[in-house]
mmCIF file of N, CA and C in Angstrom:
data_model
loop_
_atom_site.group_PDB
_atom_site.id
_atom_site.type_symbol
_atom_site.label_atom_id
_atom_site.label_comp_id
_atom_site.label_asym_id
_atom_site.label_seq_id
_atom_site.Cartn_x
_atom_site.Cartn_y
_atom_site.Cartn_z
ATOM 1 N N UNK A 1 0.821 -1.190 0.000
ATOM 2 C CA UNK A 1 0.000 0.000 0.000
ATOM 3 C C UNK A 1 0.865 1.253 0.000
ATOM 4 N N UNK A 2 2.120 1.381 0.409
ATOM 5 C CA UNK A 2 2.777 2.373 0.666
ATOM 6 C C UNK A 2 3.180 2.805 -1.162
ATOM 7 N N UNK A 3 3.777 1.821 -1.668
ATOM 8 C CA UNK A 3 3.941 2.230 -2.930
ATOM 9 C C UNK A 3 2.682 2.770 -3.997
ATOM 10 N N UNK A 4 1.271 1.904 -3.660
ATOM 11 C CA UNK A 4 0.297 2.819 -4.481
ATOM 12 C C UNK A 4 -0.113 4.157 -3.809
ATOM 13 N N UNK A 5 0.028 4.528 -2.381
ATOM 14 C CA UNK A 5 -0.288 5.863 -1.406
ATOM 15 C C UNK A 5 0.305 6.606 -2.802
ATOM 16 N N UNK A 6 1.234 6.540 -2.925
ATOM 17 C CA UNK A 6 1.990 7.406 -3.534
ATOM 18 C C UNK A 6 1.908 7.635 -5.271
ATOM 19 N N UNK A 7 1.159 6.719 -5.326
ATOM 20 C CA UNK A 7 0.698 7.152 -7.180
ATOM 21 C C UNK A 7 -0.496 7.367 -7.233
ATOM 22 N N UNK A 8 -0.745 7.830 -8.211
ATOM 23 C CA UNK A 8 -1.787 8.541 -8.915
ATOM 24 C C UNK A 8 -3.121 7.815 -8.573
ATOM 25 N N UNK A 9 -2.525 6.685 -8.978
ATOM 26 C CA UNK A 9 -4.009 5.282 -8.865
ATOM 27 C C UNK A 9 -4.141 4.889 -7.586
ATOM 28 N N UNK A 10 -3.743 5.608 -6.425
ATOM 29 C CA UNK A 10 -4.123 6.025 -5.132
ATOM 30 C C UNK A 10 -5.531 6.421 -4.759
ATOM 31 N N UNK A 11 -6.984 5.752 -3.945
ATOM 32 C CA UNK A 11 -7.916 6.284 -3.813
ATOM 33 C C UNK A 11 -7.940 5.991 -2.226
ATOM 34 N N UNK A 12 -8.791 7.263 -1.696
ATOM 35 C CA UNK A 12 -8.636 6.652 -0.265
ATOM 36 C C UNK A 12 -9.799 5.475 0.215
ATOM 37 N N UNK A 13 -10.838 4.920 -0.407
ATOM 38 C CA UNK A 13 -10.987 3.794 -0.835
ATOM 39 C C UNK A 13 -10.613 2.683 -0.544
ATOM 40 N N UNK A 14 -9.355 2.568 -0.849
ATOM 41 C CA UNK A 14 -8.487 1.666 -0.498
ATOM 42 C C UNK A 14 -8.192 1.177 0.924
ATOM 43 N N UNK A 15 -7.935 2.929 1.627
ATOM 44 C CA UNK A 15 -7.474 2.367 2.997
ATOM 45 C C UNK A 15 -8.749 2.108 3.794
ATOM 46 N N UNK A 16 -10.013 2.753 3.682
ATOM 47 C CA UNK A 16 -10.931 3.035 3.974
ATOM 48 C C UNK A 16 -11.133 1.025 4.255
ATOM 49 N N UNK A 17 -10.747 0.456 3.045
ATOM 50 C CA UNK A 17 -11.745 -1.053 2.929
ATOM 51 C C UNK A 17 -10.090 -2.163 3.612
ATOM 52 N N UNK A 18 -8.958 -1.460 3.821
ATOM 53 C CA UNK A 18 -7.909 -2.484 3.829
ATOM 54 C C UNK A 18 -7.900 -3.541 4.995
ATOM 55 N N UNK A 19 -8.384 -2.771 6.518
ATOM 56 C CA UNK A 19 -8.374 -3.451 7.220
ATOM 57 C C UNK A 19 -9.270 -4.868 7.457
ATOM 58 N N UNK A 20 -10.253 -4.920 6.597
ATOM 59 C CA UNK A 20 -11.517 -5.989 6.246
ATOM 60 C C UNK A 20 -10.843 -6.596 5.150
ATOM 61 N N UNK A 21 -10.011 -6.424 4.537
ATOM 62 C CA UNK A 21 -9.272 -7.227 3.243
ATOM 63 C C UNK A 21 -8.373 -8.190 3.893
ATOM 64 N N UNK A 22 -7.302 -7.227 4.669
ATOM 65 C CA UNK A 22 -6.404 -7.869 5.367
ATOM 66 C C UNK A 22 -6.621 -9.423 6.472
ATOM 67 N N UNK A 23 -8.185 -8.919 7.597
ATOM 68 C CA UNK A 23 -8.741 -9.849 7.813
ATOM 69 C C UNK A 23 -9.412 -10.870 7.477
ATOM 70 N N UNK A 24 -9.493 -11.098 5.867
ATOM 71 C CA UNK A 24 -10.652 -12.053 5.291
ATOM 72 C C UNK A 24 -11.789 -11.686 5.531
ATOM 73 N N UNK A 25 -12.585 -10.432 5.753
ATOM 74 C CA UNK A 25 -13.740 -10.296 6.662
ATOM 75 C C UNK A 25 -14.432 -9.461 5.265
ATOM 76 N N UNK A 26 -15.167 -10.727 5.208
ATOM 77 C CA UNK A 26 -16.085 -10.376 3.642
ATOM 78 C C UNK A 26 -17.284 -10.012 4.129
ATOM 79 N N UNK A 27 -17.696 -10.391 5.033
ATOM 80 C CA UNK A 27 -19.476 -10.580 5.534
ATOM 81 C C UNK A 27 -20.166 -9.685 4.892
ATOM 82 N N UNK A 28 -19.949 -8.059 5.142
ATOM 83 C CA UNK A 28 -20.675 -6.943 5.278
ATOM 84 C C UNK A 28 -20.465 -6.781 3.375
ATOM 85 N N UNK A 29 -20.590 -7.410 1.853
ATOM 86 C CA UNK A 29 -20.180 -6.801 0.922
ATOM 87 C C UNK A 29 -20.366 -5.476 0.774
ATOM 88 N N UNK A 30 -19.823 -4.537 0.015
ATOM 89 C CA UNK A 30 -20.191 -2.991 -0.195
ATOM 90 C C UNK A 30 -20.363 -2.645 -1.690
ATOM 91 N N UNK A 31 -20.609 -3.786 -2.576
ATOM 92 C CA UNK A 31 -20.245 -3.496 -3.591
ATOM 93 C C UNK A 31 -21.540 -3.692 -4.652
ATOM 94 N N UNK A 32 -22.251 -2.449 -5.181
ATOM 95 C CA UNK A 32 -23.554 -3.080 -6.195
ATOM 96 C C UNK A 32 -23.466 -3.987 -6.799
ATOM 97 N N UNK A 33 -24.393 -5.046 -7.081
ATOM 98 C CA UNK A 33 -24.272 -5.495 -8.155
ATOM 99 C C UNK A 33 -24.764 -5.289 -9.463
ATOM 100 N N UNK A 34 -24.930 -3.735 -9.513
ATOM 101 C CA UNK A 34 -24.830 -3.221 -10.823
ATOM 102 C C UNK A 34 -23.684 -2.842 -11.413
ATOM 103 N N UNK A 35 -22.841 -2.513 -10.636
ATOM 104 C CA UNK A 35 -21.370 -2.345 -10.882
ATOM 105 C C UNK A 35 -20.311 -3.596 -11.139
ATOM 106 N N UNK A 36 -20.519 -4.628 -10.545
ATOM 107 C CA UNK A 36 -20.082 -6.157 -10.790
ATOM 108 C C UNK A 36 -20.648 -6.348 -12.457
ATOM 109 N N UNK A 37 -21.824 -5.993 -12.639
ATOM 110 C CA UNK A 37 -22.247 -6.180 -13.792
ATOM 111 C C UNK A 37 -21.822 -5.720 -15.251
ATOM 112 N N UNK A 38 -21.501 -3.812 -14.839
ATOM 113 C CA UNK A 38 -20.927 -2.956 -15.694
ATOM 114 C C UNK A 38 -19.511 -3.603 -15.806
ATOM 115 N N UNK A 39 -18.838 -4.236 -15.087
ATOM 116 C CA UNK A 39 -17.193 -4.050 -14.829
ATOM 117 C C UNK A 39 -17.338 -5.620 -15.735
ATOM 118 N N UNK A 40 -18.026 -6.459 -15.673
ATOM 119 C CA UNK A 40 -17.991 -7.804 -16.651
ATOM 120 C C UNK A 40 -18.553 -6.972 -17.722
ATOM 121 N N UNK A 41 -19.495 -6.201 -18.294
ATOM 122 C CA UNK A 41 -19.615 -5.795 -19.880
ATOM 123 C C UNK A 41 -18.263 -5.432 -19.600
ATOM 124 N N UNK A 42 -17.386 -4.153 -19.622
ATOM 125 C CA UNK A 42 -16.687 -3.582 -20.149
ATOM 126 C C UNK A 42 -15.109 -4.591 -20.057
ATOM 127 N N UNK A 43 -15.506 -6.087 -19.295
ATOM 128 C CA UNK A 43 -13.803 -6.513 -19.510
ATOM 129 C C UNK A 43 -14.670 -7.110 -20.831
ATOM 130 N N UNK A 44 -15.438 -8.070 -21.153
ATOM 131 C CA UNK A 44 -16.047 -8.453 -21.954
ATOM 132 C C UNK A 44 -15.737 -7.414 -23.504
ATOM 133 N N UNK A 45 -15.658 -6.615 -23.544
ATOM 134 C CA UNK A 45 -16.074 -5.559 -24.563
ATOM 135 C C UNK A 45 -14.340 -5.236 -24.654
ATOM 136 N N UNK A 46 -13.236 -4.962 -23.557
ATOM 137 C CA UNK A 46 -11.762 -4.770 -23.595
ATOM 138 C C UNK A 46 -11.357 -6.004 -24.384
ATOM 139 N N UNK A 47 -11.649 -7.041 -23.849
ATOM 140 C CA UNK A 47 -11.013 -8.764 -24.356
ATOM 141 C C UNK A 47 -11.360 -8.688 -25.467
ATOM 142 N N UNK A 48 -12.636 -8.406 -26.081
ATOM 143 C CA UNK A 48 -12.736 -8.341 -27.461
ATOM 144 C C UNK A 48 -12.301 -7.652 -28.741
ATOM 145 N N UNK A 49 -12.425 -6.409 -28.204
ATOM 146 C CA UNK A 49 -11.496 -5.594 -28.428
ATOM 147 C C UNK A 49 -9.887 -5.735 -28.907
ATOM 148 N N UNK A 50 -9.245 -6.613 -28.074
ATOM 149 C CA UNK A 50 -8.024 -6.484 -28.005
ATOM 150 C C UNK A 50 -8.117 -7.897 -28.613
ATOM 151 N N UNK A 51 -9.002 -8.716 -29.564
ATOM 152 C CA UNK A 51 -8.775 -9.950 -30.208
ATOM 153 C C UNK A 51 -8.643 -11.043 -29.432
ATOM 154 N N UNK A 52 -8.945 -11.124 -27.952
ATOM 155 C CA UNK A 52 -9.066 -12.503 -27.147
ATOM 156 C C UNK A 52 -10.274 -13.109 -27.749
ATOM 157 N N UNK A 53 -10.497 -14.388 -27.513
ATOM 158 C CA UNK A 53 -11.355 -15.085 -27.763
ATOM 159 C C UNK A 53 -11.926 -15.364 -26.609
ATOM 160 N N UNK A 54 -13.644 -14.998 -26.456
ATOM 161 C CA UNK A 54 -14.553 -14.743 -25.031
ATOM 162 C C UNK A 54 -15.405 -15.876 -25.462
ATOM 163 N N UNK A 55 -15.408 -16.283 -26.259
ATOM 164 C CA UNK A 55 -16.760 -17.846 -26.813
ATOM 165 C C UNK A 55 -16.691 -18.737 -25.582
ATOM 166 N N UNK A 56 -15.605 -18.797 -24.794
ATOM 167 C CA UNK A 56 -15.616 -19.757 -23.777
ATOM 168 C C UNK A 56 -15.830 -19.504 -22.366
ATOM 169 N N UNK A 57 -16.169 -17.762 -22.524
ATOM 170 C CA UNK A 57 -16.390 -17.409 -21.354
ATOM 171 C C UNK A 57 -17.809 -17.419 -20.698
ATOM 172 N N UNK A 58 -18.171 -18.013 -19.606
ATOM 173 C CA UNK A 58 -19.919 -18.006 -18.960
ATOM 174 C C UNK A 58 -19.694 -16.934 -18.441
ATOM 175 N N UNK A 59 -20.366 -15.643 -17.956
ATOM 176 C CA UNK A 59 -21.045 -14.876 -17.195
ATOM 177 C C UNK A 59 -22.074 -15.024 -17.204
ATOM 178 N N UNK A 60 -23.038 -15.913 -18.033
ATOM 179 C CA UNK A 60 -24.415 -16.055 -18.242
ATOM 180 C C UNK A 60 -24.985 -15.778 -16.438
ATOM 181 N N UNK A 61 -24.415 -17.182 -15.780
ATOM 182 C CA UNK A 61 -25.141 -16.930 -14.209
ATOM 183 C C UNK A 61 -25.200 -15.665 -13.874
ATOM 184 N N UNK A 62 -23.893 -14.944 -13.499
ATOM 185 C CA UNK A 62 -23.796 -14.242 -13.065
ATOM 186 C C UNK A 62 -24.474 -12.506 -13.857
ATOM 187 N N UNK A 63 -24.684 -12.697 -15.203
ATOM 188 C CA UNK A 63 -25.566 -11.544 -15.932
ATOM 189 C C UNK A 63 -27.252 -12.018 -15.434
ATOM 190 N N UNK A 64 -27.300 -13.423 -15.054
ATOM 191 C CA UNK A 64 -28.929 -13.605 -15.046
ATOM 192 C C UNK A 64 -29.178 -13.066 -13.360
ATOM 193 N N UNK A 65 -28.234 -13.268 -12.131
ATOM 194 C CA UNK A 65 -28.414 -12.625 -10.779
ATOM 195 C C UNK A 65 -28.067 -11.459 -11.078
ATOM 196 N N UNK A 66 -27.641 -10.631 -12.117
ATOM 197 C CA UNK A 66 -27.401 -9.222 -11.734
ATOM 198 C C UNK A 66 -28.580 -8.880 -12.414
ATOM 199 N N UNK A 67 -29.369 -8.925 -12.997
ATOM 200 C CA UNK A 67 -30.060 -8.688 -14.468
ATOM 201 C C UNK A 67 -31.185 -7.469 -13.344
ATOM 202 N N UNK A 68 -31.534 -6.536 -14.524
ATOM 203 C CA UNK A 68 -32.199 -5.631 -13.936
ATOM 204 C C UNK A 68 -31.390 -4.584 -12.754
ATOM 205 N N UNK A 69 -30.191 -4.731 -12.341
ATOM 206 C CA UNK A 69 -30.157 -4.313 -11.336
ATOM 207 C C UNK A 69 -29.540 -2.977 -11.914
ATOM 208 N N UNK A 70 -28.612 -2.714 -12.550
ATOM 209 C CA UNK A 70 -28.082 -1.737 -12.960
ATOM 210 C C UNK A 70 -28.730 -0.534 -13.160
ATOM 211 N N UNK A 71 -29.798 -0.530 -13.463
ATOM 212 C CA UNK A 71 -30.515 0.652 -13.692
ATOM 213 C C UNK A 71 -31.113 1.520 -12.372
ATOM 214 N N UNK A 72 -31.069 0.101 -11.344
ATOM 215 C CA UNK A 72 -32.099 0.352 -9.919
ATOM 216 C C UNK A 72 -30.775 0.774 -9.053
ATOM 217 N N UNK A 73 -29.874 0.144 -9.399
ATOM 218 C CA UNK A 73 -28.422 0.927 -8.389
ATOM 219 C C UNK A 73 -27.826 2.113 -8.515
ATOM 220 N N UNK A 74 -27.806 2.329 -9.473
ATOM 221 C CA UNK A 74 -26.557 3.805 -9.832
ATOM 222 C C UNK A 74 -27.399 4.546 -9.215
ATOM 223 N N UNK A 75 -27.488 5.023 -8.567
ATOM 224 C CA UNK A 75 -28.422 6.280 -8.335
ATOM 225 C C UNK A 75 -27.705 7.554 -9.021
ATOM 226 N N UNK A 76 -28.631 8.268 -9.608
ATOM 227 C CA UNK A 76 -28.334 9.946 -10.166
ATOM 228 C C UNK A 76 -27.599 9.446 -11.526
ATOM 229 N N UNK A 77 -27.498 8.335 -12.173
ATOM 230 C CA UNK A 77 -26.624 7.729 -13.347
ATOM 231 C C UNK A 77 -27.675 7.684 -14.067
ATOM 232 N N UNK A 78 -27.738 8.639 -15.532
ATOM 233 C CA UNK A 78 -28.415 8.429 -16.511
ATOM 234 C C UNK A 78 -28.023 7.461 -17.541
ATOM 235 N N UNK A 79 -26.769 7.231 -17.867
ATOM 236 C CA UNK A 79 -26.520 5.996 -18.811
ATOM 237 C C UNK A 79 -25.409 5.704 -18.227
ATOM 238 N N UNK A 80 -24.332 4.566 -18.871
ATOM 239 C CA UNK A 80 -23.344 4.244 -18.582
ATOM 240 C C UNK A 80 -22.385 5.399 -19.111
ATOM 241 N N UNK A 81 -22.230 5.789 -20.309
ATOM 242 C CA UNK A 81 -21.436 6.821 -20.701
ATOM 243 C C UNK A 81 -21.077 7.974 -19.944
ATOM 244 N N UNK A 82 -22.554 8.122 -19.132
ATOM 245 C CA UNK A 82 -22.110 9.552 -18.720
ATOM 246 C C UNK A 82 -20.629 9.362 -17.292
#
């Protein structure tokens, strides 16, 4: 942590969540799963992009438990672009 404190790609974020990382202490998640959702389109859409081959990849489960949610999470988010 000391070496990312110090770059750019530094968020306080980080330290905010480290001590629950450090412990294994998942219980409480913090994380939408509309955002789990956005972050699989856009590796989905990078891999392709960059000529990997995704034919073998399932997210199916995991697009059918997120499904709908994206729109109901972002709050104040009119599209993904913005």
């Amino acid at each position: 942590m000391a070496i990312l404190r110090a770059s750019a790609l530094h968020a306080p974020t980080f330290d905010k969540k480290l001590a629950k990382e450090l412990a294994d202490d998942y219980a409480n998640p913090n994380f939408p799963t509309a955002h789990l959702r956005k972050d699989l389109q856009l590796f989905l859409q990078a891999a392709s992009g960059a000529g990997l081959n995704c034919d073998d990849l399932d997210y199916s489960a995991l697009h059918r438990l997120t499904a709908g949610t994206l729109t109901r999470s972002i709050s104040g988010a009119r599209s993904l672009r913005d």
